Amino acid sequence: MRIVICHDYAEMSRKGFEEIKKVVVSKEQPVLGLATGSTPIGLYQEWIKDYNENKTSYEKLITFNLDEYVGLPEGHPESYRSFMNHHLFSHINVPADQVHVPNGNGDLKANCAAYEAAMEQYEIDLQLLGVGRNGHIGFNEPGTPFNQTTHVVSLDEKTIADNARFFDGDVNQVPKQAVTMGVATIMKAKRILLLASGESKADAIYELIHGKVSEQIPATVLQNHPDVVVIVDEAAASRLSR
Ligand code: F6R
């Protein structure tokens, strides 16, 4: 595991995008796993800036997002599909039929199987991750078996409280379930890039690096992956000794 400690969120975002760009320029058809949440927004801004300035083409890019809420109507501003359109996809030239976000409506079991089947046609070159305060990756909450593939989850109370900020601060508006790539799906990626910023992530980052591998703290599974890069700011690294 390679750990990069940055001064602040802006540096974390720049260094994070460098990792994405390395994959994009080295592959004929790059396949990226992407994340939502506050953490990667700066990285996506770097990406758009690079696209505008350097005209890097994303015509061949294939993407798979980690997760989606269950039950939000199509086009809901807080759905993860809307998030991705708003923060990245509508600003670069990736074709719409090459981006994939799990479907949180309709027959969820069938949607999960279809998502896994779509991913099986490719190998994810790099999977971008954030981490929850409770150590979740994707929406794999504490206690999720490590052998799960894409599945439906009930969100942890901490996660619902954290995500209320996107729903007028109202926990009642936050969906209680989501569809997420499983830990086994995430671990199949060739390389994993995890970003974290802020003191609220310091415990999760400490456990991810030094904790005992345990389903109670899903991010600890990354200790078992052969190629992980963790890029954090100083606040998220505050429990690590230098
Ligand atoms: C997002 C995701 C989540 C977030 C995590 C951190 O697609 O799967 O695991 O990465 O909840 O969220 P932020 O970045 O908002 O702190």
Coordinates of N, CA, C and O and ligand atoms in Angstrom, one line a residue, residues 35-40 66-67 80 130-132 136-139 165 201, ligand 1:
A35 N -16.5 7.1 -7.9 CA -17.2 7.3 -6.6 C -17.9 8.6 -6.6 O -17.5 9.5 -7.4
T36 N -18.9 8.7 -5.7 CA -19.5 10.0 -5.5 C -19.1 10.6 -4.1 O -18.1 10.1 -3.6
G37 N -19.9 11.5 -3.6 CA -19.6 12.1 -2.3 C -18.7 13.3 -2.4 O -18.3 13.7 -3.5
S38 N -18.4 14.0 -1.3 CA -17.7 15.2 -1.3 C -16.2 15.0 -1.7 O -15.6 15.9 -2.3
T39 N -15.7 13.9 -1.3 CA -14.2 13.7 -1.4 C -13.7 13.8 -2.9 O -12.8 14.5 -3.1
P40 N -14.4 13.2 -3.9 CA -13.8 13.3 -5.2 C -14.2 14.5 -6.0 O -13.7 14.6 -7.2
L66 N -19.7 3.1 -8.2 CA -19.8 2.2 -7.1 C -21.2 1.9 -6.6 O -21.5 0.8 -6.3
D67 N -22.0 3.0 -6.6 CA -23.3 2.8 -5.9 C -24.4 3.8 -6.3 O -24.1 4.7 -7.1
Y80 N -27.1 9.4 -7.5 CA -25.7 9.4 -7.9 C -25.5 9.6 -9.4 O -24.4 10.0 -9.8
G130 N -13.8 6.6 -1.9 CA -13.7 7.5 -0.7 C -13.9 6.5 0.5 O -13.9 5.3 0.3
V131 N -14.0 7.0 1.7 CA -14.2 6.1 2.8 C -15.2 6.8 3.8 O -15.2 8.0 4.0
G132 N -16.1 6.0 4.4 CA -17.0 6.5 5.4 C -16.3 6.7 6.7 O -15.3 6.0 7.0
H136 N -16.8 2.4 5.9 CA -17.4 1.8 4.7 C -16.7 2.2 3.4 O -16.1 3.2 3.3
I137 N -16.7 1.3 2.5 CA -16.3 1.6 1.1 C -17.4 1.2 0.2 O -18.1 0.2 0.4
G138 N -17.6 2.0 -0.9 CA -18.9 1.9 -1.6 C -19.9 2.1 -0.5 O -19.7 2.9 0.5
F139 N -21.0 1.4 -0.5 CA -22.0 1.4 0.6 C -21.9 0.1 1.4 O -22.9 -0.4 1.9
R165 N -26.7 16.0 4.8 CA -26.3 17.3 4.3 C -26.7 17.6 2.8 O -26.8 18.7 2.4
K201 N -12.2 11.7 9.1 CA -11.8 10.4 8.5 C -10.6 9.8 9.1 O -10.1 8.8 8.7
Ligands
F6R1 C1 -19.6 7.1 -2.7 C2 -19.4 6.1 -1.8 C3 -19.1 6.3 -0.3 C4 -18.3 7.6 0.0 C5 -18.1 7.8 1.4 C6 -17.4 9.1 1.8 O1 -19.9 6.6 -4.0 O2 -19.4 5.0 -2.2 O3 -18.4 5.2 0.2 O4 -17.1 7.5 -0.7 O5 -19.4 7.8 2.1 O6 -18.3 10.1 1.4 P1 -17.7 11.6 1.4 O7 -16.7 11.7 0.3 O8 -19.0 12.5 1.1 O9 -17.2 11.9 2.7

